mmCIF file of C-alpha atoms in Angstrom:
data_model
loop_
_atom_site.group_PDB
_atom_site.id
_atom_site.type_symbol
_atom_site.label_atom_id
_atom_site.label_comp_id
_atom_site.label_asym_id
_atom_site.label_seq_id
_atom_site.Cartn_x
_atom_site.Cartn_y
_atom_site.Cartn_z
ATOM 1 C CA MET D 749 13.883 102.232 128.330
ATOM 2 C CA GLY D 750 12.775 98.464 127.993
ATOM 3 C CA ILE D 751 14.777 95.143 127.332
ATOM 4 C CA ALA D 752 13.817 95.421 123.502
ATOM 5 C CA ASP D 753 15.322 98.720 123.483
ATOM 6 C CA TRP D 754 18.519 97.374 124.635
ATOM 7 C CA LEU D 755 18.555 94.948 122.424
ATOM 8 C CA MET D 756 18.220 96.901 119.675
ATOM 9 C CA ILE D 757 20.956 98.824 120.710
ATOM 10 C CA PHE D 758 23.338 96.573 121.312
ATOM 11 C CA ALA D 759 22.168 95.088 117.021
ATOM 12 C CA VAL D 760 23.558 98.671 116.257
ATOM 13 C CA LEU D 761 26.247 98.677 117.986
ATOM 14 C CA PHE D 762 28.091 95.624 118.018
ATOM 15 C CA GLY D 763 26.263 93.308 114.646
ATOM 16 C CA PRO D 764 28.263 95.092 112.183
ATOM 17 C CA ILE D 765 31.861 94.422 114.029
ATOM 18 C CA ILE D 766 30.599 90.691 114.921
ATOM 19 C CA ALA D 767 29.802 90.492 111.698
ATOM 20 C CA VAL D 768 33.204 91.921 110.155
ATOM 21 C CA GLN D 769 34.583 89.638 112.709
ATOM 22 C CA LEU D 770 32.712 86.544 111.367
ATOM 23 C CA THR D 771 33.860 87.272 107.466
ATOM 24 C CA ARG D 772 37.362 87.991 108.840
ATOM 25 C CA TYR D 773 37.047 84.034 110.206
ATOM 26 C CA LEU D 774 35.872 82.314 107.692
ATOM 27 C CA ASP D 775 37.907 83.586 105.072
ATOM 28 C CA ARG D 776 41.186 82.478 107.127
ATOM 29 C CA ILE D 777 39.271 78.861 107.667
ATOM 30 C CA LYS D 778 39.136 78.952 103.531
ATOM 31 C CA GLU D 779 42.195 80.159 103.269
ATOM 32 C CA ILE D 780 43.562 77.194 105.461
ATOM 33 C CA ARG D 781 41.266 74.874 102.852
ATOM 34 C CA GLU D 782 42.607 76.463 99.790
ATOM 35 C CA ARG D 783 46.192 76.422 100.506
ATOM 36 C CA LYS D 784 46.108 72.009 101.653
ATOM 37 C CA LEU D 785 44.326 71.689 98.542
ATOM 38 C CA ASN D 786 46.134 73.592 96.509
ATOM 39 C CA ILE D 787 49.138 71.060 97.899
ATOM 40 C CA PHE D 788 47.222 68.080 97.425
ATOM 41 C CA LYS D 789 46.020 69.175 93.640
ATOM 42 C CA THR D 790 50.307 69.900 93.399
ATOM 43 C CA LEU D 791 51.117 66.443 94.127
ATOM 44 C CA MET D 792 48.195 64.895 92.262
ATOM 45 C CA ALA D 793 49.522 66.450 89.445
ATOM 46 C CA THR D 794 52.923 65.666 89.414
ATOM 47 C CA ARG D 795 52.962 62.395 90.987
ATOM 48 C CA ALA D 796 54.196 60.688 87.803
ATOM 49 C CA TYR D 797 56.385 63.400 88.390
ATOM 50 C CA ASN D 798 58.324 63.195 91.429
ATOM 51 C CA VAL D 799 61.387 65.372 91.076
ATOM 52 C CA SER D 800 59.864 68.153 89.484
ATOM 53 C CA TRP D 801 59.755 71.181 91.108
ATOM 54 C CA ALA D 802 55.861 72.027 91.869
ATOM 55 C CA HIS D 803 55.939 68.447 93.416
ATOM 56 C CA VAL D 804 58.900 69.040 95.545
ATOM 57 C CA GLU D 805 58.223 72.447 96.441
ATOM 58 C CA ALA D 806 54.637 70.766 97.541
ATOM 59 C CA LEU D 807 55.847 68.993 99.584
ATOM 60 C CA ASN D 808 57.651 70.948 101.308
ATOM 61 C CA ARG D 809 55.596 72.912 102.174
ATOM 62 C CA ILE D 810 53.085 69.833 103.516
ATOM 63 C CA ASP D 811 54.849 70.867 107.551
ATOM 64 C CA LEU D 812 53.670 74.326 107.497
ATOM 65 C CA GLU D 813 49.699 73.962 106.189
ATOM 66 C CA PHE D 814 49.305 71.114 108.196
ATOM 67 C CA ASP D 815 47.936 71.373 111.756
ATOM 68 C CA HIS D 816 50.382 69.292 114.293
ATOM 69 C CA ASN D 817 47.037 69.566 116.411
ATOM 70 C CA ASN D 818 44.270 67.716 114.388
ATOM 71 C CA LYS D 819 44.037 63.814 114.519
ATOM 72 C CA LYS D 820 43.643 63.375 110.871
ATOM 73 C CA GLU D 821 46.065 65.918 110.008
ATOM 74 C CA LYS D 822 48.646 64.931 111.872
ATOM 75 C CA ALA D 823 48.763 61.453 110.205
ATOM 76 C CA VAL D 824 49.397 63.696 106.791
ATOM 77 C CA ILE D 825 52.273 64.858 108.944
ATOM 78 C CA ALA D 826 53.062 61.009 109.881
ATOM 79 C CA ALA D 827 52.632 60.256 106.630
ATOM 80 C CA TRP D 828 55.086 62.679 104.912
ATOM 81 C CA LYS D 829 57.351 62.054 107.633
ATOM 82 C CA GLU D 830 58.016 58.191 106.804
ATOM 83 C CA TYR D 831 58.292 59.203 103.049
ATOM 84 C CA LEU D 832 60.595 62.053 103.691
ATOM 85 C CA ASP D 833 63.159 59.211 105.315
ATOM 86 C CA LEU D 834 62.508 57.007 102.339
ATOM 87 C CA LEU D 835 63.596 59.530 100.560
ATOM 88 C CA SER D 836 66.899 60.255 102.223
ATOM 89 C CA ASN D 837 67.260 56.706 102.952
ATOM 90 C CA SER D 838 69.841 55.199 99.881
ATOM 91 C CA SER D 839 70.832 51.773 101.976
ATOM 92 C CA ILE D 840 68.371 49.782 100.057
ATOM 93 C CA SER D 841 68.623 49.155 96.359
ATOM 94 C CA SER D 842 67.056 51.470 93.762
ATOM 95 C CA GLU D 843 64.757 48.554 92.820
ATOM 96 C CA GLN D 844 62.931 48.404 96.206
ATOM 97 C CA TRP D 845 63.445 52.267 96.666
ATOM 98 C CA SER D 846 61.776 52.684 93.758
ATOM 99 C CA ILE D 847 58.077 50.339 95.132
ATOM 100 C CA ARG D 848 58.427 51.694 98.589
ATOM 101 C CA ARG D 849 58.410 55.613 97.609
ATOM 102 C CA VAL D 850 55.518 55.056 95.489
ATOM 103 C CA ASP D 851 53.644 53.014 98.164
ATOM 104 C CA LEU D 852 54.353 55.739 100.708
ATOM 105 C CA MET D 853 53.395 58.842 98.077
ATOM 106 C CA VAL D 854 49.984 56.789 97.801
ATOM 107 C CA GLU D 855 49.947 56.645 101.150
ATOM 108 C CA LEU D 856 49.988 60.218 101.530
ATOM 109 C CA LEU D 857 47.971 61.127 99.654
ATOM 110 C CA TYR D 858 45.218 58.721 100.275
ATOM 111 C CA LYS D 859 45.819 60.560 103.936
ATOM 112 C CA MET D 860 45.593 63.966 102.068
ATOM 113 C CA ALA D 861 42.480 62.944 100.340
ATOM 114 C CA ASN D 862 40.856 61.992 103.990
ATOM 115 C CA VAL D 863 41.133 65.440 105.275
ATOM 116 C CA LEU D 864 40.641 67.261 102.454
ATOM 117 C CA ASP D 865 37.203 65.344 101.885
ATOM 118 C CA TYR D 866 38.003 63.780 98.446
ATOM 119 C CA ASP D 867 37.192 60.093 97.605
ATOM 120 C CA PHE D 868 39.826 58.615 96.425
ATOM 121 C CA ASP D 869 40.948 54.883 96.868
ATOM 122 C CA LYS D 870 44.837 54.463 96.612
ATOM 123 C CA THR D 871 44.841 52.539 93.453
ATOM 124 C CA HIS D 872 42.991 55.676 91.953
ATOM 125 C CA ILE D 873 46.015 57.655 93.795
ATOM 126 C CA LYS D 874 48.312 54.736 92.746
ATOM 127 C CA ASN D 875 47.249 54.585 88.669
ATOM 128 C CA SER D 876 45.391 56.819 87.861
ATOM 129 C CA PHE D 877 47.739 59.130 85.822
ATOM 130 C CA TYR D 878 48.280 60.543 82.367
ATOM 131 C CA SER D 879 52.512 60.424 81.646
ATOM 132 C CA PRO D 880 53.469 60.325 77.897
ATOM 133 C CA ILE D 881 56.417 58.265 77.734
ATOM 134 C CA ALA D 882 57.327 61.229 75.151
ATOM 135 C CA HIS D 883 58.229 63.158 78.615
ATOM 136 C CA GLY D 884 60.133 60.708 80.060
ATOM 137 C CA ALA D 885 62.314 60.639 76.959
ATOM 138 C CA THR D 886 62.540 64.390 76.674
ATOM 139 C CA GLU D 887 63.118 64.332 80.414
ATOM 140 C CA GLU D 888 66.283 61.580 80.248
ATOM 141 C CA GLU D 889 67.881 63.713 76.841
ATOM 142 C CA GLN D 890 67.523 66.577 78.812
ATOM 143 C CA ALA D 891 69.932 64.833 82.043
ATOM 144 C CA ALA D 892 72.143 63.383 79.138
ATOM 145 C CA LEU D 893 72.884 66.661 77.707
ATOM 146 C CA ARG D 894 73.531 68.298 80.910
ATOM 147 C CA ARG D 895 75.467 65.105 81.542
ATOM 148 C CA GLY D 896 77.987 65.845 78.390
ATOM 149 C CA LEU D 897 78.062 69.429 78.970
ATOM 150 C CA LEU D 898 79.273 69.362 82.433
ATOM 151 C CA GLU D 899 82.022 66.606 81.256
ATOM 152 C CA VAL D 900 82.797 69.474 78.644
ATOM 153 C CA LEU D 901 83.419 71.947 80.971
ATOM 154 C CA GLU D 902 85.392 70.296 83.315
ATOM 155 C CA GLY D 903 87.565 68.605 81.258
ATOM 156 C CA THR D 904 87.181 64.930 81.692
ATOM 157 C CA ARG D 905 85.727 64.760 77.626
ATOM 158 C CA GLN D 906 86.332 66.146 74.149
ATOM 159 C CA ILE D 907 83.929 67.344 71.934
ATOM 160 C CA PRO D 908 84.986 64.807 68.757
ATOM 161 C CA ILE D 909 85.481 66.823 65.482
ATOM 162 C CA SER D 910 85.641 65.038 61.456
ATOM 163 C CA PHE D 911 85.978 66.681 58.422
ATOM 164 C CA SER D 912 84.611 65.618 55.222
ATOM 165 C CA ASN D 913 83.850 67.094 52.110
ATOM 166 C CA ILE D 914 87.192 69.158 51.742
ATOM 167 C CA LYS D 915 88.334 69.971 48.912
ATOM 168 C CA SER D 916 91.193 69.562 48.019
ATOM 169 C CA SER D 917 94.045 72.616 46.911
ATOM 170 C CA GLU D 918 96.670 70.760 44.842
ATOM 171 C CA LYS D 919 97.999 73.077 42.477
#
């Protein structure tokens, strides 16, 4: 048997195994990228609603999905840590905190965009979103209703009741 015969036997025996392993490897890479994309897309879609459940969940998944050993992804994790540090900081004024929060969120999203090969500049990330005024008003109203209901249930607020248009039953 010549070398060509041995190569043919090797290809017939190991070709399918190599093909399956290569397919599995490529699927794993695709799945990892999809998970990172999901985080990025969620954060971009909810950047105007930073207290939404989806937004918070996506932030908390950054440490799980981005690789600490990859140089570009390490920058994402560093930006996330800086943002997280601000989120738990109550020592600065609320106005300064809000401005800094937006800047750090933009920086985080910008670094994620770079890792995921999206061509967004920071101005686009900061200013290009749609957030209806009605959504903000609805959130404020729901928060006020929850606070009021809790006060009633805790006994610190009473429900005012008044009667009108009551006919007297005098005879």
